[in-house]
Short mmCIF file of C-alpha atoms and ligand atoms in Angstrom, two decimals:
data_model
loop_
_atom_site.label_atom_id
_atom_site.label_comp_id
_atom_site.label_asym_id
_atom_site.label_seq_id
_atom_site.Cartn_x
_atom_site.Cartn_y
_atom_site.Cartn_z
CA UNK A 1 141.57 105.85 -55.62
CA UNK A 2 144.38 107.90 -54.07
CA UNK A 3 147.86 106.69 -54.97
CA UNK A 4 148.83 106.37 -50.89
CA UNK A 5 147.81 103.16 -49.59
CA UNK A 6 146.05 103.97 -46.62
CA UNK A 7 146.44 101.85 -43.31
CA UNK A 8 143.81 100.82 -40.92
CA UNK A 9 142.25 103.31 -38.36
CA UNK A 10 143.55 102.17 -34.53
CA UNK A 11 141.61 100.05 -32.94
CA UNK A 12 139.56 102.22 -30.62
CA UNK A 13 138.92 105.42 -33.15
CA UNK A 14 135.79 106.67 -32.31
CA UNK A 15 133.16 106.59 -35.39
CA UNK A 16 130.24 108.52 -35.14
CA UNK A 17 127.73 110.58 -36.51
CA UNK A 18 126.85 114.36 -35.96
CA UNK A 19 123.36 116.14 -35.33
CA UNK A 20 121.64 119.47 -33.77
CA UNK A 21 118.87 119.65 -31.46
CA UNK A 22 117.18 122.39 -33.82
CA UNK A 23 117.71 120.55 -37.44
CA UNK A 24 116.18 117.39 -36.10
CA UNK A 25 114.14 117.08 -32.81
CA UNK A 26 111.04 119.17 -33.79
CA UNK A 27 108.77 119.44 -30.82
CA UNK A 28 109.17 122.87 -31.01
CA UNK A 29 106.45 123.90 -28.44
CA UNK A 30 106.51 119.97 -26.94
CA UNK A 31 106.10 119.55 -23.01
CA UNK A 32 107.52 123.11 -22.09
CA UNK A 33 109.79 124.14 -24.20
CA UNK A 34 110.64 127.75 -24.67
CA UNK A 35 110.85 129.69 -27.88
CA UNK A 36 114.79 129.82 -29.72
CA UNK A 37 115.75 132.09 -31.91
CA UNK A 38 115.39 129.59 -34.85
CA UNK A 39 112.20 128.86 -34.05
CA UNK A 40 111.56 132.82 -34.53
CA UNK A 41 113.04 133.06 -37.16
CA UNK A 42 112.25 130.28 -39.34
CA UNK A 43 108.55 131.95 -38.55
CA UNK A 44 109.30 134.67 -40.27
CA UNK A 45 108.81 135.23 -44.03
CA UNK A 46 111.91 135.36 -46.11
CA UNK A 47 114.45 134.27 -44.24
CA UNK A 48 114.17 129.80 -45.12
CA UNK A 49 114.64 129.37 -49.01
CA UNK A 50 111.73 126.80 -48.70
CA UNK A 51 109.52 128.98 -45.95
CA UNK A 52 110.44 125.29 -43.90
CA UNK A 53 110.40 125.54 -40.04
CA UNK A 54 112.01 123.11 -37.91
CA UNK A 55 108.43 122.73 -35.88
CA UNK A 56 108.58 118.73 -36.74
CA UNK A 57 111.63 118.09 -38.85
CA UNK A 58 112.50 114.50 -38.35
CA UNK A 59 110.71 114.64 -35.01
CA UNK A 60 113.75 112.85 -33.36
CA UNK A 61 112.09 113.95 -30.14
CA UNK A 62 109.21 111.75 -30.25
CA UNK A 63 111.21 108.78 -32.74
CA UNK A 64 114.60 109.12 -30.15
CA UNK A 65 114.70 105.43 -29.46
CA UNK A 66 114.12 104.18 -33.40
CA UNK A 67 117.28 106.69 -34.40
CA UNK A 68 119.45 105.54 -31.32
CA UNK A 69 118.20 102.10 -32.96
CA UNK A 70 119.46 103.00 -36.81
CA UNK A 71 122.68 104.41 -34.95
CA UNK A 72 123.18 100.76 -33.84
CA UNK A 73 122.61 98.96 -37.12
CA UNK A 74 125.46 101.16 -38.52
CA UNK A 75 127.30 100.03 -35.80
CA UNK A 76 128.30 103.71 -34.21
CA UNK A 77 130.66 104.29 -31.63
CA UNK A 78 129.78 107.62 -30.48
CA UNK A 79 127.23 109.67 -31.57
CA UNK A 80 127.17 113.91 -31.42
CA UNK A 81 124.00 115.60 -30.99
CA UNK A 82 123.52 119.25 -29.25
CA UNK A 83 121.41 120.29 -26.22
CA UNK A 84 118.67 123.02 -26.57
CA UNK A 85 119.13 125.23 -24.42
CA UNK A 86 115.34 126.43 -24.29
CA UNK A 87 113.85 122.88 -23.88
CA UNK A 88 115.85 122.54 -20.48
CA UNK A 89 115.32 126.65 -19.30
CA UNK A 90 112.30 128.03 -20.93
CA UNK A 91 114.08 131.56 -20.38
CA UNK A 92 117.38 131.29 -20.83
CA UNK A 93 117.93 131.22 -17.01
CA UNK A 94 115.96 130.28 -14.01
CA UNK A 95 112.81 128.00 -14.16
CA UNK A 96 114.12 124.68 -15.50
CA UNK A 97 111.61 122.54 -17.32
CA UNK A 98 112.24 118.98 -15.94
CA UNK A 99 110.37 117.24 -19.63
CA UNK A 100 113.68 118.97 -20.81
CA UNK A 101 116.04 117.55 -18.78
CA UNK A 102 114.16 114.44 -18.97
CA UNK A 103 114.10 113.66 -22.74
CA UNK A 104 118.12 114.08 -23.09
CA UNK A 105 118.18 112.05 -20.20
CA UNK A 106 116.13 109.36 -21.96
CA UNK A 107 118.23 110.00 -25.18
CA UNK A 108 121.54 109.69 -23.61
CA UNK A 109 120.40 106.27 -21.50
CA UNK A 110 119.53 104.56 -24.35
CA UNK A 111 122.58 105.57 -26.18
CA UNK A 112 124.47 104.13 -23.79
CA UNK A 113 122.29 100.98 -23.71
CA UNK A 114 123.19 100.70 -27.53
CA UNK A 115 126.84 101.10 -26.42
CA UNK A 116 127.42 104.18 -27.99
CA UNK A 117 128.98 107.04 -26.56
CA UNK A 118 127.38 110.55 -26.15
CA UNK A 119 129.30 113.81 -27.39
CA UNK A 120 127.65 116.48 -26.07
CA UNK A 121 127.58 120.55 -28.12
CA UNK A 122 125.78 122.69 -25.39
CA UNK A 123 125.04 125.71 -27.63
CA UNK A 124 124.56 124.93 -31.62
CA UNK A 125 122.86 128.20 -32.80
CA UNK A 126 119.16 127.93 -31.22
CA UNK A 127 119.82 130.08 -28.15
CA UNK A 128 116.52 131.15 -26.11
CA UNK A 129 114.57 133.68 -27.46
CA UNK A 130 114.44 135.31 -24.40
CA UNK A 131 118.16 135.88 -23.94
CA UNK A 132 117.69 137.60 -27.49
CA UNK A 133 115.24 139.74 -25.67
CA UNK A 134 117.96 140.90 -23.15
CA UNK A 135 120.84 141.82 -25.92
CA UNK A 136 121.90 138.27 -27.05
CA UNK A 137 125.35 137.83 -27.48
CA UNK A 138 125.54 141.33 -27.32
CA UNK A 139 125.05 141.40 -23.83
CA UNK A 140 128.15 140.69 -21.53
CA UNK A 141 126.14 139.04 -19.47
CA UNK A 142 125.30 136.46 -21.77
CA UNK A 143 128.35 134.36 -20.73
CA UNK A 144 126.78 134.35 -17.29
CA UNK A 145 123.98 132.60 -18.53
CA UNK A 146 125.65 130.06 -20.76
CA UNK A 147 128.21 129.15 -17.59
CA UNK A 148 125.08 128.65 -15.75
CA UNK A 149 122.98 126.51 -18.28
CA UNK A 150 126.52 125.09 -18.99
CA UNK A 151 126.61 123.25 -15.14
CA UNK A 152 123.01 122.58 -14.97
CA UNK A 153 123.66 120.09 -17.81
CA UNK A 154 126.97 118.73 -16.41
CA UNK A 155 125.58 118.38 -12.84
CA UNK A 156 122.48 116.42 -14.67
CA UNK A 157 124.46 113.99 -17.36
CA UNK A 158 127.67 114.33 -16.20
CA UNK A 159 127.75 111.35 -14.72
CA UNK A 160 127.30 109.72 -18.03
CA UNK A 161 128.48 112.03 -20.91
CA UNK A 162 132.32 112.46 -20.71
CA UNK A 163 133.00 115.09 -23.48
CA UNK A 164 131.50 118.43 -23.83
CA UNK A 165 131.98 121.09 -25.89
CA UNK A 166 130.77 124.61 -25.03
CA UNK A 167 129.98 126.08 -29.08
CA UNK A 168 129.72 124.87 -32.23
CA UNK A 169 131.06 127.07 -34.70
CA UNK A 170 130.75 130.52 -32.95
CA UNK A 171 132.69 132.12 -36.08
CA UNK A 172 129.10 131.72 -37.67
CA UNK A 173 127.25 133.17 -35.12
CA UNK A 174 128.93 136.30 -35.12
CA UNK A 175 128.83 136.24 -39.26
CA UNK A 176 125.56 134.87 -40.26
CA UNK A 177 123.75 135.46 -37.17
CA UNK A 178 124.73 139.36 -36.78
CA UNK A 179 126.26 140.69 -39.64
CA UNK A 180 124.92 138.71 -43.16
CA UNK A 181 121.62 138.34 -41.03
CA UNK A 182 121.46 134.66 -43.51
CA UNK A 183 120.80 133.12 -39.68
CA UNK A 184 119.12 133.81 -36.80
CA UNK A 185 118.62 136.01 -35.23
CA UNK A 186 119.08 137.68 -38.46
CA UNK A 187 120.69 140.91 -37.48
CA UNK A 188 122.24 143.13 -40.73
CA UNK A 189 124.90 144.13 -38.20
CA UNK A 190 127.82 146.50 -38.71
CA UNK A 191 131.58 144.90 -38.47
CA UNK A 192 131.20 146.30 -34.52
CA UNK A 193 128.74 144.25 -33.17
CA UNK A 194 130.37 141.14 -35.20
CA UNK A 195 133.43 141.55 -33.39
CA UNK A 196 131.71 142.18 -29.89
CA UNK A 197 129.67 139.17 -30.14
CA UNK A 198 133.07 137.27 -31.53
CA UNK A 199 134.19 138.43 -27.97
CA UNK A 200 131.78 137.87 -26.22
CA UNK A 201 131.25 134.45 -27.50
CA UNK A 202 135.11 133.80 -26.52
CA UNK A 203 134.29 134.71 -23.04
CA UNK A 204 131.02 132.62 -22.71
CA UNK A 205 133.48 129.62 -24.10
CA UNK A 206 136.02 130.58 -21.30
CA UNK A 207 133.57 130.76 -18.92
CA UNK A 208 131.41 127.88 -19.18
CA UNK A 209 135.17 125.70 -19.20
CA UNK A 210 135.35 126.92 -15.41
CA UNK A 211 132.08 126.36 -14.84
CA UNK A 212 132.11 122.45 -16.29
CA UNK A 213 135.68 121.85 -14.35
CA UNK A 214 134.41 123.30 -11.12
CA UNK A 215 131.61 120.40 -11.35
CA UNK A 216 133.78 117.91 -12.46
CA UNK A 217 137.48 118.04 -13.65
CA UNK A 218 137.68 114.71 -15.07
CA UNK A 219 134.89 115.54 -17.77
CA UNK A 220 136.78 116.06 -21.84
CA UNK A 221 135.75 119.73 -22.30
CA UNK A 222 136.75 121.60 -25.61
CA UNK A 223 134.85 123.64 -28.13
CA UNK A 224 134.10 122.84 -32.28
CA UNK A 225 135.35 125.39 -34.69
CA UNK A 226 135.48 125.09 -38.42
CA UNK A 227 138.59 125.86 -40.51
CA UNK A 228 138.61 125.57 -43.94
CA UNK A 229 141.85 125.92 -45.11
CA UNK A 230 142.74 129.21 -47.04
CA UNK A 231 144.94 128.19 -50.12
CA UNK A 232 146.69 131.00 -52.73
CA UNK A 233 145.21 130.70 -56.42
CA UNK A 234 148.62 130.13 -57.68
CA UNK A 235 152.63 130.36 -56.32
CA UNK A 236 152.67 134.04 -56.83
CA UNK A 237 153.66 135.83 -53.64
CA UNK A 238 150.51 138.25 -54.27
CA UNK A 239 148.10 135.27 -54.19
CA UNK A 240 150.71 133.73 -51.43
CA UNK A 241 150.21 136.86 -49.47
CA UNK A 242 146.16 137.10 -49.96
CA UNK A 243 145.53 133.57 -48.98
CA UNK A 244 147.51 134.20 -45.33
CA UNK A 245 146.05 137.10 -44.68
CA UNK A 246 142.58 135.67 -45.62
CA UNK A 247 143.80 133.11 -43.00
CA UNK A 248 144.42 134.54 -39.86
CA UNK A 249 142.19 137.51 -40.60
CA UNK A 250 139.22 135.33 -40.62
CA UNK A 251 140.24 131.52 -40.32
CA UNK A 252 142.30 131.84 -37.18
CA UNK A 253 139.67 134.44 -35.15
CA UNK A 254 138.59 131.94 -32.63
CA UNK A 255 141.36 129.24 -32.75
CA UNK A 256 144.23 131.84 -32.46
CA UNK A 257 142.97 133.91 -29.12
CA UNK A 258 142.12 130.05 -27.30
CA UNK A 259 145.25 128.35 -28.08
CA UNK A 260 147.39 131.26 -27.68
CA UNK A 261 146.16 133.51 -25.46
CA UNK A 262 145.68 136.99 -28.00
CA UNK A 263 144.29 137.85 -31.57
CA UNK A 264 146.56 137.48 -34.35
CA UNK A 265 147.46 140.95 -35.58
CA UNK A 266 146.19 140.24 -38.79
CA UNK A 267 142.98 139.96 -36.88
CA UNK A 268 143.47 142.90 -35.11
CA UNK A 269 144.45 144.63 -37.57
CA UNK A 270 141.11 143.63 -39.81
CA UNK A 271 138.77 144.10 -36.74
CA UNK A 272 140.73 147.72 -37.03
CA UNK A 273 137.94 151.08 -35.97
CA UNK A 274 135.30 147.53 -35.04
CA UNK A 275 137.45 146.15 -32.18
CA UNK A 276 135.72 145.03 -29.65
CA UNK A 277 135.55 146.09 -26.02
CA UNK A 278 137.45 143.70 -23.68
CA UNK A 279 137.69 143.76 -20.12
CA UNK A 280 141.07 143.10 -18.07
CA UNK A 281 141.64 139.45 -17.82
CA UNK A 282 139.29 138.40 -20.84
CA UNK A 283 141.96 136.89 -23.21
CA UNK A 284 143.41 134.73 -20.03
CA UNK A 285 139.60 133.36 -19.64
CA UNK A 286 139.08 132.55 -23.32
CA UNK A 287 142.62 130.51 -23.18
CA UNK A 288 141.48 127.58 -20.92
CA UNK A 289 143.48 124.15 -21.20
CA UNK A 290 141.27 122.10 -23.16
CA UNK A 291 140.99 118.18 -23.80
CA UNK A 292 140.12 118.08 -26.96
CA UNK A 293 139.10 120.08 -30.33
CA UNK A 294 136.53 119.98 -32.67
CA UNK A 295 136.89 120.58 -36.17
CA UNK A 296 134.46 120.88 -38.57
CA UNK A 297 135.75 120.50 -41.90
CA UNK A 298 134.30 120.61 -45.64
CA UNK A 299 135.71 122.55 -48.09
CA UNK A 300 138.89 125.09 -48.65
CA UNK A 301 138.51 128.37 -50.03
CA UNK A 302 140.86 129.61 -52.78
CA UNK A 303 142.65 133.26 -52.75
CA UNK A 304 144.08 135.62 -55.37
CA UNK A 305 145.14 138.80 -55.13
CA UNK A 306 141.52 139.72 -56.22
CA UNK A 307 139.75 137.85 -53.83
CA UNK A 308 138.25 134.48 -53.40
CA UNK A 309 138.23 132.32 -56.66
CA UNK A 310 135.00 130.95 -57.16
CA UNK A 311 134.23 128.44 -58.79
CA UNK A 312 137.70 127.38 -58.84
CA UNK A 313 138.28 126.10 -62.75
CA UNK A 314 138.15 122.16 -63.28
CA UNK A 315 136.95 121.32 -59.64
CA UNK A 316 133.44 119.60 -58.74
CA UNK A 317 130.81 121.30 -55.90
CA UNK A 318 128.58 120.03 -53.78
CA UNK A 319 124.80 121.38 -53.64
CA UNK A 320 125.66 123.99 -51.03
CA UNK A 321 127.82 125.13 -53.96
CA UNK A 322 131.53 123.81 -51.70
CA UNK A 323 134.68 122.65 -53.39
CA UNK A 324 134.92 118.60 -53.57
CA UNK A 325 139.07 118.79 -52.43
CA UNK A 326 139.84 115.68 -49.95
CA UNK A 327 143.42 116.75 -49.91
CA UNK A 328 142.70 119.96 -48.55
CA UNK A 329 142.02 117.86 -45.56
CA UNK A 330 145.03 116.80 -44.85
CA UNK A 331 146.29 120.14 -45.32
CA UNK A 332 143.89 121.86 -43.11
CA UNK A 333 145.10 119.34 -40.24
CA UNK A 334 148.60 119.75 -40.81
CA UNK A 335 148.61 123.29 -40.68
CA UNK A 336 146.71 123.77 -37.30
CA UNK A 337 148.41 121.16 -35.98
CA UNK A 338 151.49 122.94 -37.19
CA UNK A 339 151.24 126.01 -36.22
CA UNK A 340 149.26 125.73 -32.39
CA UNK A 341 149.99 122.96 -29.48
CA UNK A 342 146.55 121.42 -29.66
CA UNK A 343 144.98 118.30 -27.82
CA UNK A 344 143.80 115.34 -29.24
CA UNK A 345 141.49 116.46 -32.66
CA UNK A 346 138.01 115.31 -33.13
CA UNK A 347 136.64 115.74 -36.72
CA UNK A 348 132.89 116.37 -35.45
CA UNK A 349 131.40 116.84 -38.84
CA UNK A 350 132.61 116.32 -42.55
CA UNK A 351 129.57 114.90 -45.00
CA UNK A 352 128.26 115.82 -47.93
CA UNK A 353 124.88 117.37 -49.67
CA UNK A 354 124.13 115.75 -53.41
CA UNK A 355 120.62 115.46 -54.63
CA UNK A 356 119.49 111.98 -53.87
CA UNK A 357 116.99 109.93 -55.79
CA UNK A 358 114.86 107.35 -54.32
CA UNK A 359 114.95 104.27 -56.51
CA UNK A 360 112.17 101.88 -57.48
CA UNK A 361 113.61 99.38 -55.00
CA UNK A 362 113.48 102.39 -53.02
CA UNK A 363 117.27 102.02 -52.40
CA UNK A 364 119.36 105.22 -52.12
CA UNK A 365 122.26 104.59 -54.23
CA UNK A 366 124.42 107.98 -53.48
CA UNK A 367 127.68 106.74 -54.98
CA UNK A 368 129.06 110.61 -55.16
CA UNK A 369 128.14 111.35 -50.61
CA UNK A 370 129.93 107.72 -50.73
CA UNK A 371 132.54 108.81 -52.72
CA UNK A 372 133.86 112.42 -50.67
CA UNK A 373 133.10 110.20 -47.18
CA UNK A 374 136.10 107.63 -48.80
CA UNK A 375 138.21 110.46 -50.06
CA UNK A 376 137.81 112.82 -47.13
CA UNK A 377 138.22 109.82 -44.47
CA UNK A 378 141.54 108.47 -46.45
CA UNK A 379 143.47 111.57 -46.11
CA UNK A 380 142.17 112.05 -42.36
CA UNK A 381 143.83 108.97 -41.86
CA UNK A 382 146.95 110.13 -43.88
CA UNK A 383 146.68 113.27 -42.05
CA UNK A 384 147.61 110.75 -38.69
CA UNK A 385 150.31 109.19 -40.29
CA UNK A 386 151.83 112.66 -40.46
CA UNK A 387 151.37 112.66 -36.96
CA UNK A 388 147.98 114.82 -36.21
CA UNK A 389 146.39 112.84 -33.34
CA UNK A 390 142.53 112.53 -34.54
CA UNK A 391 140.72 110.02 -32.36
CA UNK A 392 137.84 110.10 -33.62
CA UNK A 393 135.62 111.43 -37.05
CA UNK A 394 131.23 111.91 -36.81
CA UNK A 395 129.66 112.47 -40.25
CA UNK A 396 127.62 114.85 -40.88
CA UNK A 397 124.71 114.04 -40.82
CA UNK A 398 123.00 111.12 -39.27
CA UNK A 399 119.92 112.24 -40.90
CA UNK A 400 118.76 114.33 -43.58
CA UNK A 401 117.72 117.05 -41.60
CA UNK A 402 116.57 120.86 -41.40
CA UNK A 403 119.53 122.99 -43.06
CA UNK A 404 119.47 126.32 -41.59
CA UNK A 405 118.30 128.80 -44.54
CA UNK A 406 118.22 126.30 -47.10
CA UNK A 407 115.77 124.50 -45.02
CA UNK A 408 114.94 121.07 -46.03
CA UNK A 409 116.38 121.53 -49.95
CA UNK A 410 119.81 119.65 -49.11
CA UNK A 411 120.11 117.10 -47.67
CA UNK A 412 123.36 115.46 -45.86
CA UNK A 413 122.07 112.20 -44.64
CA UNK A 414 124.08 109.11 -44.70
CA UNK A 415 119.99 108.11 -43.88
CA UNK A 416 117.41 109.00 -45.82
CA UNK A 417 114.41 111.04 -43.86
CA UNK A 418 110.70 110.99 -46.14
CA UNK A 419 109.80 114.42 -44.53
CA UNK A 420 106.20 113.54 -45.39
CA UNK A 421 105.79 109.78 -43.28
CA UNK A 422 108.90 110.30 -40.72
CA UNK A 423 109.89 107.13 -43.39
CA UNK A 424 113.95 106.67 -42.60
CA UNK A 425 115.98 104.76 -44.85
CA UNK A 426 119.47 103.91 -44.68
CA UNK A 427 121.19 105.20 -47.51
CA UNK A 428 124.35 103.16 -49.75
CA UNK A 429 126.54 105.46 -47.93
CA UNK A 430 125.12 104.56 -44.28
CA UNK A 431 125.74 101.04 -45.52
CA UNK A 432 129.14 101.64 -46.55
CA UNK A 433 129.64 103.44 -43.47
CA UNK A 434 128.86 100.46 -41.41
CA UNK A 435 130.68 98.84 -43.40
CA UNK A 436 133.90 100.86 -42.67
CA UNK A 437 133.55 101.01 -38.81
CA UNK A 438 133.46 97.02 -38.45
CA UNK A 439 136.25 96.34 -40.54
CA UNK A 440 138.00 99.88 -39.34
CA UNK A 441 139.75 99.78 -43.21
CA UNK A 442 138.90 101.82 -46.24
CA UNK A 443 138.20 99.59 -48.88
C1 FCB B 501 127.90 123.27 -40.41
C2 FCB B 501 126.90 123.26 -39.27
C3 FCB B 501 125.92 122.12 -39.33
C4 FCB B 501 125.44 121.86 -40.75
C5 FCB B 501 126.62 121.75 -41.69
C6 FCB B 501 126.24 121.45 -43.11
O1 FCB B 501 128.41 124.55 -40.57
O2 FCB B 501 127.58 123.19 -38.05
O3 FCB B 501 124.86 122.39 -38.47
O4 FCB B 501 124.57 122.83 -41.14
O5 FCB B 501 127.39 122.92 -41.65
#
């Protein structure tokens, strides 16, 4: 139990839970829907740890209105859950395929019938394979196309779905999608292309915020990074000086250019012979006003003077092999909030993967996923009392669910999916969960 006592969460803090179309919905060739780069990749040999695909998944697109239904027995507030881009335009661009549009539509109706409200990602990582085809996020006119796909959906549910944001986590695009090659599309790039596509993925962000305002200025537009605080090993102005420039060399890539308006040298200065080509008036596009921001938070990373320390000695890890620190949480929130003028703070995903074992009562009991939810949550809300302004905090995940390389070996569920009978169970941390949201207290 932390020492703090920690007070209740206002009144109307928005709980919720996070997804992505690609981890859960399956229907991969369902009613239309055009290829994504996860889909071709997953297909190919080597690259998922379990040779999984997300083909079915959790089939959320044909089981929608039972999840919306689970979502209300834990008594959500909002819920977060991305758009594929391919299941509304096939190509990227052009022909739009109306079952598409038709099945968020569904999805966001009923959420809204269950009195929950929608949080829209337009791009989480499966972009069309077809726009991979043409350069990717290589291409400069890739931010064309996500401006366009960007209205289509606001024109369609903006009427309902108030906030929007344009990426989720671009900063792993530009890493694991084209330089490790761990995701799709699963380019071995050079540091060159990862800083071009960091660009260019700035300037799609930019540019889909004019296109959403020019369809509707009152829509809550903003954009979900992840920042795991960089922390020095010990006091030692070395390790001091490693763990800031490990910060705003890497950390502060995307959050640094949007909030201020320019890369931090440090940046620049590690992008160095790989800097990217940028076009007059780029860095004034990237820096739109935004309504809110997105963090992603669930871990820290420690820094010497040799590098990152790993494992760090005495501390527990997750199964994806992350640092269990909750008060690196506060930290992390204090220091952006410190050191950029941000708008209100959403955390849109913070969870946990632990090996979970059905038992005989075929109960979940996952006392450790319940455990880092109560830490992590307690100093969020310690993290307001220093005066960050969070309104609202979405688990990840809803669901157990389809994780990227490691396919379906970790699971993040506060519910339980049986991969083999579409079987969903709430776990002890879903119920603990609920239990959280109606009294809006930590116990
Ligand atoms: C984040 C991703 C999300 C999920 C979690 C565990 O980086 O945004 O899709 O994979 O990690």
């Amino acid at each position: 139990m932390p020492d703090t006592p920690i007070p209740p969460f206002p009144a109307n803090f928005s709980w919720g839970a996070a997804t992505a179309s690609y981890q859960i919905e399956g229907g991969w060739q369902a009613d239309g829907k055009g290829e994504s780069i996860w889909d071709r990749f997953s297909h190919t040999p080597g690259k998922i740890i379990d040779a999984a695909t997300g083909d079915v998944s959790c089939d959320h697109y044909h089981r929608y209105q039972e999840d919306v239904g689970l979502m209300r027995q834990l008594g959500l507030k909002a819920y977060r859950f991305s758009i594929s881009w391919p299941r509304v335009l096939p190509a990227g661009f052009g022909t739009v395929n109306p079952a598409g549009l038709d099945f968020y539509d569904r999805l966001v109706d009923a959420l809204l019938e269950a009195g929950i409200d929608p949080y829209v990602t337009l791009h989480h990582w499966d972009l069309p394979q077809a726009l991979f085809d043409k350069g990717g996020w290589l291409n400069r006119d890739a931010p064309a196309y996500f401006a366009d796909y960007s209205a289509l959906m606001a024109k369609y549910l903006g009427d309902r779905v108030r906030h929007w944001a344009t990426f989720n986590e671009p900063n792993v695009i530009a890493g694991a999608g084209y330089g490790s090659g761990e995701h799709a599309p699963g380019i071995k790039g050079d540091r060159k292309s990862v800083c071009q596509v960091t660009h260019n993925l700035l300037v799609a962000h930019g540019t889909a915020i004019q296109a959403l305002r020019g369809i509707d200025p009152s829509l809550q537009l903003g954009i979900v990074l992840t920042e795991w605080i960089a922390e020095p090993a010990s006091d030692d102005p070395v390790d001091v000086a490693a763990a800031d420039k490990a910060w705003y060399s890497q950390e502060t890539t995307f959050i640094h250019p949007i909030f201020r308006g320019h890369y931090h040298p440090l940046t620049v200065a590690a992008m160095s012979e790989a800097y990217p080509e940028i076009k007059a008036g780029d860095m004034a596009l990237i820096a739109q006003k935004l309504d809110f921001l997105g963090i992603n938070s669930y871990s820290r990373s420690v820094v010497g003077a040799h590098g990152r320390v790993n494992p760090v000695p005495g501390s527990e890890y997750t199964e994806m092999g992350w640092e269990i620190c909750p008060p690196a949480f506060r930290r992390i929130l204090n220091r952006i909030h410190a050191e950029y003028d941000l708008p209100p703070i959403y955390i849109t995903e913070n969870g946990a993967a632990f090996r979970d074992e059905v038992s005989p009562d075929g109960r979940i009991h996952d006392e450790r996923r319940t455990d880092y939810l109560r830490q992590h949550i307690g100093q969020l809300r310690l993290a307001m009392q220093d005066g960050v302004d969070v309104r609202g905090y979405f688990v990840w995940s809803l669901l157990d669910n389809f994780e990227w390389s490691q396919g379906f070996t970790k699971r993040f569920g506060v519910i339980r999916v049986d991969y083999e009978t579409q079987k969903r169970t709430i776990k002890d941390s879903g119920a603990w969960y609920a239990r959280l949201i109606a009294t809006n207290q930590l116990d």
